[in-house]
């Protein structure tokens, strides 16, 4: 399968660190590209040491292996003229260059788009920033939590009395990496059909705006009325009852859709509560449902909900998801290795010609491909 991957032979030089840029590079690598990661001599990408727990894999973090598997590494001093000269050979022959430094840094290093284009006219050059390349926020640190705070998205999760609630994932970084991959692939098509390279840029704030496109469109067109989150069992700032997450006798259930009169029949909810306005009085309806749903187990409720076409699901933790077998059935878990490294991680969430691409290669040792600085690709 690896010989048939659509990006086989594509040469990607990745100057980026942490998550957004490397996530884009990971997607390209999984599709067959040869990704060479440019790291600082002696230290490397700081995410090598960004530990999420006390688990270390060969002295490195799990997050570094998750985001940088299936890549190679060159270790250079970007302030050294000799190292920059050796790196220039790789820059000249790269099909794609990625970077996520603050605006102006790559230009000062001599590897900005305009400089690179002079020696590699058809290069596809991708950039991720925090807030764009100009404007009032250009010099602010481009970090996921801070971008969430500035985007408005924190007022969409949680309930009315919770204050702003951050998403528990680096959603801006992941979305920015995905958006950059979309742009890179579009420019690669243009390069293949017209022999024209190009420059694609995205930012954390742009992808967070795009994430909210449905709700922002509503806000733009309904008099800029700020949505009021439900106080009880919240799940969506705009949607009516019963949409929410509810406690049961032994866990929790999420309910997305279902006629309130049918839910009342199944759960024993009082008809006068079920007859309330599902938008204006959603908290009263949810409170009534919540009281009823605590009386039975999640499995018991799910049997009735499935039988009556109520759209609901048990709220699972990771143990439950893995035990269900769904990830194994979809072939979404793989083993990766490198010397004394052996660990599990996820795979690309795509199948190509019926097969999910995979590679057993763990994240690279720092500078494992430094020979390329002498020989080229």
Tab-separated table of C-alpha atoms in Angstrom:
chain	number	residue	atom	x	y	z
A	1	UNK	CA	0.000	0.000	0.000
A	2	UNK	CA	2.797	2.457	0.861
A	3	UNK	CA	4.018	2.402	-2.749
A	4	UNK	CA	0.545	3.481	-3.861
A	5	UNK	CA	0.070	6.384	-1.448
A	6	UNK	CA	-0.942	9.538	-3.345
A	7	UNK	CA	1.888	11.747	-2.014
A	8	UNK	CA	4.699	9.202	-2.421
A	9	UNK	CA	7.855	11.029	-3.547
A	10	UNK	CA	6.712	14.428	-2.302
A	11	UNK	CA	9.497	16.197	-0.385
A	12	UNK	CA	8.351	18.286	2.595
A	13	UNK	CA	10.705	20.422	4.673
A	14	UNK	CA	9.027	21.298	7.957
A	15	UNK	CA	10.437	24.180	10.027
A	16	UNK	CA	7.442	24.239	12.365
A	17	UNK	CA	7.276	23.289	16.053
A	18	UNK	CA	4.741	22.220	18.662
A	19	UNK	CA	1.412	21.316	17.040
A	20	UNK	CA	-0.275	23.304	14.251
A	21	UNK	CA	2.432	23.073	11.573
A	22	UNK	CA	3.596	19.584	12.571
A	23	UNK	CA	-0.016	18.363	12.447
A	24	UNK	CA	-0.190	19.448	8.806
A	25	UNK	CA	3.121	17.706	8.133
A	26	UNK	CA	1.825	14.546	9.826
A	27	UNK	CA	-1.178	14.412	7.517
A	28	UNK	CA	1.104	14.786	4.478
A	29	UNK	CA	3.453	12.105	5.804
A	30	UNK	CA	0.572	9.686	6.355
A	31	UNK	CA	-0.404	10.200	2.725
A	32	UNK	CA	3.082	9.203	1.589
A	33	UNK	CA	5.192	12.390	1.694
A	34	UNK	CA	8.809	12.299	2.865
A	35	UNK	CA	8.750	14.820	5.719
A	36	UNK	CA	12.042	16.132	7.066
A	37	UNK	CA	11.693	18.078	10.296
A	38	UNK	CA	14.110	20.994	10.850
A	39	UNK	CA	15.075	21.188	14.539
A	40	UNK	CA	17.468	23.132	16.710
A	41	UNK	CA	20.839	21.480	17.286
A	42	UNK	CA	21.188	20.019	20.750
A	43	UNK	CA	17.591	20.745	21.796
A	44	UNK	CA	15.134	19.985	19.041
A	45	UNK	CA	11.450	20.777	18.927
A	46	UNK	CA	10.366	21.872	22.404
A	47	UNK	CA	7.435	19.468	22.199
A	48	UNK	CA	9.967	16.676	22.753
A	49	UNK	CA	9.796	17.790	26.393
A	50	UNK	CA	6.129	18.842	26.612
A	51	UNK	CA	4.885	16.112	28.931
A	52	UNK	CA	1.144	15.612	29.340
A	53	UNK	CA	1.638	13.012	32.087
A	54	UNK	CA	4.591	11.450	33.878
A	55	UNK	CA	4.937	8.975	30.991
A	56	UNK	CA	8.155	9.402	29.003
A	57	UNK	CA	9.099	7.405	25.935
A	58	UNK	CA	12.908	7.211	25.633
A	59	UNK	CA	13.059	10.532	27.497
A	60	UNK	CA	10.586	12.177	25.120
A	61	UNK	CA	6.928	13.098	25.468
A	62	UNK	CA	4.035	11.075	24.126
A	63	UNK	CA	2.753	14.196	22.380
A	64	UNK	CA	6.009	14.517	20.419
A	65	UNK	CA	5.681	10.956	19.144
A	66	UNK	CA	1.978	11.375	18.401
A	67	UNK	CA	2.540	14.454	16.237
A	68	UNK	CA	5.929	13.649	14.682
A	69	UNK	CA	5.751	9.950	13.875
A	70	UNK	CA	6.682	8.895	10.358
A	71	UNK	CA	9.101	11.814	9.851
A	72	UNK	CA	12.867	12.358	9.696
A	73	UNK	CA	14.908	15.044	11.465
A	74	UNK	CA	17.800	17.364	10.672
A	75	UNK	CA	19.364	19.310	13.529
A	76	UNK	CA	20.823	22.700	12.609
A	77	UNK	CA	21.725	26.070	14.076
A	78	UNK	CA	19.638	28.555	12.104
A	79	UNK	CA	21.892	31.377	13.292
A	80	UNK	CA	24.931	29.685	11.751
A	81	UNK	CA	25.773	30.732	8.190
A	82	UNK	CA	27.384	27.333	7.563
A	83	UNK	CA	24.310	25.413	8.706
A	84	UNK	CA	21.985	27.681	6.719
A	85	UNK	CA	24.102	27.144	3.627
A	86	UNK	CA	23.866	23.362	4.053
A	87	UNK	CA	20.113	23.615	4.639
A	88	UNK	CA	19.678	25.673	1.482
A	89	UNK	CA	20.224	22.570	-0.640
A	90	UNK	CA	17.181	20.936	0.937
A	91	UNK	CA	15.190	24.159	0.566
A	92	UNK	CA	16.057	24.317	-3.130
A	93	UNK	CA	14.764	20.811	-3.814
A	94	UNK	CA	11.731	20.729	-1.508
A	95	UNK	CA	8.246	20.486	-2.987
A	96	UNK	CA	6.648	21.895	0.181
A	97	UNK	CA	7.996	24.080	2.995
A	98	UNK	CA	6.062	24.580	6.228
A	99	UNK	CA	6.655	27.002	9.099
A	100	UNK	CA	4.785	28.434	12.082
A	101	UNK	CA	7.157	31.039	13.503
A	102	UNK	CA	5.875	34.473	14.418
A	103	UNK	CA	5.571	36.821	11.405
A	104	UNK	CA	8.978	38.058	10.245
A	105	UNK	CA	11.134	35.350	11.859
A	106	UNK	CA	11.626	33.233	8.724
A	107	UNK	CA	12.403	36.365	6.731
A	108	UNK	CA	15.138	37.314	9.207
A	109	UNK	CA	16.550	33.797	8.980
A	110	UNK	CA	16.685	34.057	5.198
A	111	UNK	CA	14.035	31.410	4.513
A	112	UNK	CA	10.904	33.514	4.011
A	113	UNK	CA	8.713	32.810	0.985
A	114	UNK	CA	10.151	35.530	-1.241
A	115	UNK	CA	13.716	34.409	-0.559
A	116	UNK	CA	12.887	30.743	-1.066
A	117	UNK	CA	10.971	31.425	-4.276
A	118	UNK	CA	14.127	32.857	-5.852
A	119	UNK	CA	15.891	29.503	-5.610
A	120	UNK	CA	12.802	27.264	-5.801
A	121	UNK	CA	10.239	29.043	-8.035
A	122	UNK	CA	7.524	26.383	-7.888
A	123	UNK	CA	7.698	25.677	-4.167
A	124	UNK	CA	4.468	25.352	-2.178
A	125	UNK	CA	5.037	27.339	1.011
A	126	UNK	CA	2.697	27.047	3.996
A	127	UNK	CA	2.510	29.233	7.087
A	128	UNK	CA	0.516	29.080	10.324
A	129	UNK	CA	0.393	32.097	12.637
A	130	UNK	CA	-1.618	33.018	15.693
A	131	UNK	CA	-3.539	35.982	14.285
A	132	UNK	CA	-2.374	36.580	10.709
A	133	UNK	CA	0.618	38.383	9.219
A	134	UNK	CA	-0.637	41.895	9.977
A	135	UNK	CA	-3.275	43.646	12.049
A	136	UNK	CA	-3.625	44.623	15.718
A	137	UNK	CA	-2.901	41.142	17.121
A	138	UNK	CA	0.031	40.214	14.884
A	139	UNK	CA	2.631	40.275	17.676
A	140	UNK	CA	0.577	38.361	20.253
A	141	UNK	CA	1.654	34.824	21.182
A	142	UNK	CA	-0.110	32.298	18.973
A	143	UNK	CA	-1.067	29.696	21.570
A	144	UNK	CA	-4.192	27.546	21.453
A	145	UNK	CA	-5.799	28.486	24.776
A	146	UNK	CA	-5.112	32.187	24.222
A	147	UNK	CA	-6.598	32.023	20.730
A	148	UNK	CA	-9.695	30.309	22.126
A	149	UNK	CA	-9.993	33.114	24.673
A	150	UNK	CA	-9.903	35.779	21.947
A	151	UNK	CA	-12.251	33.976	19.528
A	152	UNK	CA	-15.584	33.979	21.372
A	153	UNK	CA	-15.732	30.177	21.400
A	154	UNK	CA	-15.436	29.936	25.192
A	155	UNK	CA	-18.954	31.309	25.586
A	156	UNK	CA	-20.504	28.393	23.666
A	157	UNK	CA	-19.627	25.475	25.974
A	158	UNK	CA	-20.788	24.893	29.518
A	159	UNK	CA	-23.892	26.324	31.123
A	160	UNK	CA	-25.289	29.749	31.897
A	161	UNK	CA	-23.586	29.981	35.288
A	162	UNK	CA	-20.224	28.514	34.289
A	163	UNK	CA	-18.435	31.535	32.863
A	164	UNK	CA	-16.158	31.006	29.849
A	165	UNK	CA	-15.281	27.343	29.223
A	166	UNK	CA	-12.221	26.289	27.228
A	167	UNK	CA	-12.316	23.217	25.035
A	168	UNK	CA	-10.257	20.429	26.557
A	169	UNK	CA	-8.332	19.846	23.327
A	170	UNK	CA	-5.938	22.034	21.296
A	171	UNK	CA	-8.719	22.567	18.788
A	172	UNK	CA	-7.235	25.688	17.170
A	173	UNK	CA	-3.881	24.004	16.536
A	174	UNK	CA	-5.465	20.890	15.060
A	175	UNK	CA	-7.878	22.851	12.853
A	176	UNK	CA	-5.095	25.160	11.667
A	177	UNK	CA	-2.971	22.166	10.729
A	178	UNK	CA	-5.888	20.642	8.838
A	179	UNK	CA	-6.656	23.907	7.044
A	180	UNK	CA	-3.016	24.299	6.058
A	181	UNK	CA	-3.003	20.760	4.656
A	182	UNK	CA	-6.072	21.634	2.555
A	183	UNK	CA	-4.294	24.684	1.151
A	184	UNK	CA	-1.061	22.806	0.484
A	185	UNK	CA	-2.889	20.076	-1.421
A	186	UNK	CA	-4.779	22.668	-3.482
A	187	UNK	CA	-1.532	24.394	-4.447
A	188	UNK	CA	0.090	21.054	-5.254
A	189	UNK	CA	-2.723	20.416	-7.742
A	190	UNK	CA	-2.119	23.831	-9.305
A	191	UNK	CA	1.583	23.047	-9.464
A	192	UNK	CA	0.877	19.712	-11.152
A	193	UNK	CA	-1.475	21.221	-13.738
A	194	UNK	CA	0.056	24.673	-14.312
A	195	UNK	CA	3.616	24.410	-12.919
A	196	UNK	CA	2.883	27.289	-10.528
A	197	UNK	CA	3.777	27.105	-6.847
A	198	UNK	CA	2.362	29.455	-4.236
A	199	UNK	CA	1.988	30.632	-0.685
A	200	UNK	CA	-0.803	29.477	1.643
A	201	UNK	CA	-1.388	30.953	5.087
A	202	UNK	CA	-3.821	30.348	7.906
A	203	UNK	CA	-4.002	31.267	11.586
A	204	UNK	CA	-5.487	30.051	14.833
A	205	UNK	CA	-8.028	32.871	14.958
A	206	UNK	CA	-9.192	32.218	11.376
A	207	UNK	CA	-9.871	28.539	11.934
A	208	UNK	CA	-11.704	29.281	15.184
A	209	UNK	CA	-13.902	31.751	13.314
A	210	UNK	CA	-14.549	29.069	10.703
A	211	UNK	CA	-15.332	26.526	13.424
A	212	UNK	CA	-18.118	28.856	14.566
A	213	UNK	CA	-19.418	29.601	11.055
A	214	UNK	CA	-22.984	28.426	11.724
A	215	UNK	CA	-23.386	30.324	14.972
A	216	UNK	CA	-21.536	33.431	13.793
A	217	UNK	CA	-23.761	33.525	10.701
A	218	UNK	CA	-26.794	33.455	12.975
A	219	UNK	CA	-25.321	36.221	15.162
A	220	UNK	CA	-24.431	38.403	12.162
A	221	UNK	CA	-28.002	38.226	10.910
A	222	UNK	CA	-30.204	38.302	14.010
A	223	UNK	CA	-29.234	41.691	15.400
A	224	UNK	CA	-26.019	40.539	17.104
A	225	UNK	CA	-27.910	38.898	19.939
A	226	UNK	CA	-25.469	37.006	22.126
A	227	UNK	CA	-26.653	33.425	22.616
A	228	UNK	CA	-27.676	32.488	26.139
A	229	UNK	CA	-26.475	29.075	27.206
A	230	UNK	CA	-28.868	26.683	28.848
A	231	UNK	CA	-28.568	26.555	32.630
A	232	UNK	CA	-29.474	22.889	32.892
A	233	UNK	CA	-27.788	20.028	31.033
A	234	UNK	CA	-26.071	22.261	28.473
A	235	UNK	CA	-24.679	21.049	25.151
A	236	UNK	CA	-25.377	23.800	22.590
A	237	UNK	CA	-25.990	27.499	23.143
A	238	UNK	CA	-28.768	27.787	20.573
A	239	UNK	CA	-30.601	24.470	20.492
A	240	UNK	CA	-33.890	23.678	22.207
A	241	UNK	CA	-34.728	20.924	24.677
A	242	UNK	CA	-34.058	18.044	24.954
A	243	UNK	CA	-30.578	18.641	23.466
A	244	UNK	CA	-28.147	17.983	26.318
A	245	UNK	CA	-26.245	15.561	28.531
A	246	UNK	CA	-28.076	13.883	31.415
A	247	UNK	CA	-27.059	11.852	34.443
A	248	UNK	CA	-28.474	8.346	34.779
A	249	UNK	CA	-28.382	5.870	37.656
A	250	UNK	CA	-24.939	4.649	36.602
A	251	UNK	CA	-23.510	7.193	34.168
A	252	UNK	CA	-24.630	9.750	31.614
A	253	UNK	CA	-26.564	9.889	28.352
A	254	UNK	CA	-26.517	12.491	25.593
A	255	UNK	CA	-29.840	13.220	23.879
A	256	UNK	CA	-29.768	15.043	20.554
A	257	UNK	CA	-33.211	14.654	19.039
A	258	UNK	CA	-36.582	13.271	20.021
A	259	UNK	CA	-40.181	14.417	20.190
A	260	UNK	CA	-40.905	15.690	23.656
A	261	UNK	CA	-44.280	13.957	23.881
A	262	UNK	CA	-42.639	10.639	23.004
A	263	UNK	CA	-39.849	11.274	25.506
A	264	UNK	CA	-42.490	12.025	28.117
A	265	UNK	CA	-44.193	8.696	27.431
A	266	UNK	CA	-40.894	6.789	27.684
A	267	UNK	CA	-39.455	8.591	30.693
A	268	UNK	CA	-42.554	9.483	32.683
A	269	UNK	CA	-41.972	13.215	32.241
A	270	UNK	CA	-45.120	15.112	33.193
A	271	UNK	CA	-47.164	16.079	30.104
A	272	UNK	CA	-47.478	19.682	31.295
A	273	UNK	CA	-43.662	19.950	31.301
A	274	UNK	CA	-43.314	18.237	27.940
A	275	UNK	CA	-45.833	20.746	26.544
A	276	UNK	CA	-43.738	23.800	27.404
A	277	UNK	CA	-41.998	25.856	24.707
A	278	UNK	CA	-38.862	23.859	23.834
A	279	UNK	CA	-36.839	27.027	23.204
A	280	UNK	CA	-38.098	29.565	25.716
A	281	UNK	CA	-38.561	27.076	28.544
A	282	UNK	CA	-35.848	24.558	27.742
A	283	UNK	CA	-34.353	24.712	31.245
A	284	UNK	CA	-37.630	23.681	32.840
A	285	UNK	CA	-37.996	20.793	30.387
A	286	UNK	CA	-34.411	19.678	30.898
A	287	UNK	CA	-34.757	19.787	34.668
A	288	UNK	CA	-37.800	17.539	34.451
A	289	UNK	CA	-36.039	15.095	32.115
A	290	UNK	CA	-32.957	15.093	34.314
A	291	UNK	CA	-34.962	14.026	37.338
A	292	UNK	CA	-36.555	11.128	35.431
A	293	UNK	CA	-33.355	9.897	33.780
A	294	UNK	CA	-31.597	9.431	37.124
A	295	UNK	CA	-33.998	6.624	38.001
A	296	UNK	CA	-32.630	3.989	35.584
A	297	UNK	CA	-29.330	2.855	34.110
A	298	UNK	CA	-27.904	4.129	30.855
A	299	UNK	CA	-28.283	0.720	29.183
A	300	UNK	CA	-31.931	0.503	30.216
A	301	UNK	CA	-32.707	3.936	28.802
A	302	UNK	CA	-30.754	3.225	25.610
A	303	UNK	CA	-32.841	0.115	24.931
A	304	UNK	CA	-36.011	2.230	25.007
A	305	UNK	CA	-34.503	5.149	23.090
A	306	UNK	CA	-33.185	2.957	20.276
A	307	UNK	CA	-36.495	1.143	20.004
A	308	UNK	CA	-38.335	4.469	19.661
A	309	UNK	CA	-35.817	6.223	17.356
A	310	UNK	CA	-34.738	8.731	19.977
A	311	UNK	CA	-31.282	9.978	18.988
A	312	UNK	CA	-29.214	9.312	22.093
A	313	UNK	CA	-25.876	7.821	23.113
A	314	UNK	CA	-24.185	6.731	26.329
A	315	UNK	CA	-21.358	9.041	27.398
A	316	UNK	CA	-18.196	6.915	27.219
A	317	UNK	CA	-14.695	7.413	28.539
A	318	UNK	CA	-11.635	6.111	26.669
A	319	UNK	CA	-11.891	2.728	28.395
A	320	UNK	CA	-15.418	2.396	27.076
A	321	UNK	CA	-14.549	3.456	23.544
A	322	UNK	CA	-11.686	0.948	23.307
A	323	UNK	CA	-13.714	-1.822	24.938
A	324	UNK	CA	-16.508	-1.278	22.394
A	325	UNK	CA	-14.193	-2.486	19.622
A	326	UNK	CA	-15.100	0.327	17.233
A	327	UNK	CA	-11.536	1.648	16.923
A	328	UNK	CA	-10.237	-1.853	16.251
A	329	UNK	CA	-12.940	-2.543	13.676
A	330	UNK	CA	-12.070	0.691	11.876
A	331	UNK	CA	-8.325	-0.057	12.153
A	332	UNK	CA	-7.651	3.276	13.855
A	333	UNK	CA	-4.884	2.112	16.243
A	334	UNK	CA	-1.307	1.226	15.318
A	335	UNK	CA	2.012	0.335	16.942
A	336	UNK	CA	5.050	2.529	16.235
A	337	UNK	CA	8.678	1.744	17.003
A	338	UNK	CA	12.172	3.253	17.020
A	339	UNK	CA	15.024	1.522	18.791
A	340	UNK	CA	13.944	1.494	22.428
A	341	UNK	CA	10.625	3.181	21.566
A	342	UNK	CA	7.501	1.047	21.338
A	343	UNK	CA	4.064	2.620	21.724
A	344	UNK	CA	0.502	2.792	20.431
A	345	UNK	CA	-1.092	5.713	18.685
A	346	UNK	CA	-3.836	6.526	16.217
A	347	UNK	CA	-3.837	6.391	12.418
A	348	UNK	CA	-4.879	8.738	9.615
A	349	UNK	CA	-8.703	9.074	9.668
A	350	UNK	CA	-8.963	8.259	5.963
A	351	UNK	CA	-8.916	5.148	3.831
A	352	UNK	CA	-7.364	5.199	0.373
A	353	UNK	CA	-8.705	2.591	-2.054
A	354	UNK	CA	-10.177	0.761	0.904
A	355	UNK	CA	-6.953	0.677	2.947
A	356	UNK	CA	-6.002	2.921	5.872
A	357	UNK	CA	-2.430	4.236	5.432
A	358	UNK	CA	-0.071	3.396	8.268
A	359	UNK	CA	3.595	3.447	9.183
A	360	UNK	CA	5.332	1.793	12.122
A	361	UNK	CA	8.020	4.509	12.246
A	362	UNK	CA	7.999	6.464	15.505
A	363	UNK	CA	9.087	10.098	15.780
A	364	UNK	CA	12.718	10.623	14.765
A	365	UNK	CA	15.757	10.903	16.926
A	366	UNK	CA	17.122	14.433	16.825
A	367	UNK	CA	19.229	14.823	13.677
A	368	UNK	CA	18.717	11.262	12.447
A	369	UNK	CA	18.734	12.503	8.854
A	370	UNK	CA	21.605	15.009	9.098
A	371	UNK	CA	23.308	13.187	6.252
A	372	UNK	CA	20.811	14.905	3.940
A	373	UNK	CA	22.582	18.208	4.680
A	374	UNK	CA	25.579	16.822	2.760
A	375	UNK	CA	23.888	14.649	0.124
A	376	UNK	CA	20.528	16.345	-0.449
A	377	UNK	CA	17.219	14.521	-0.731
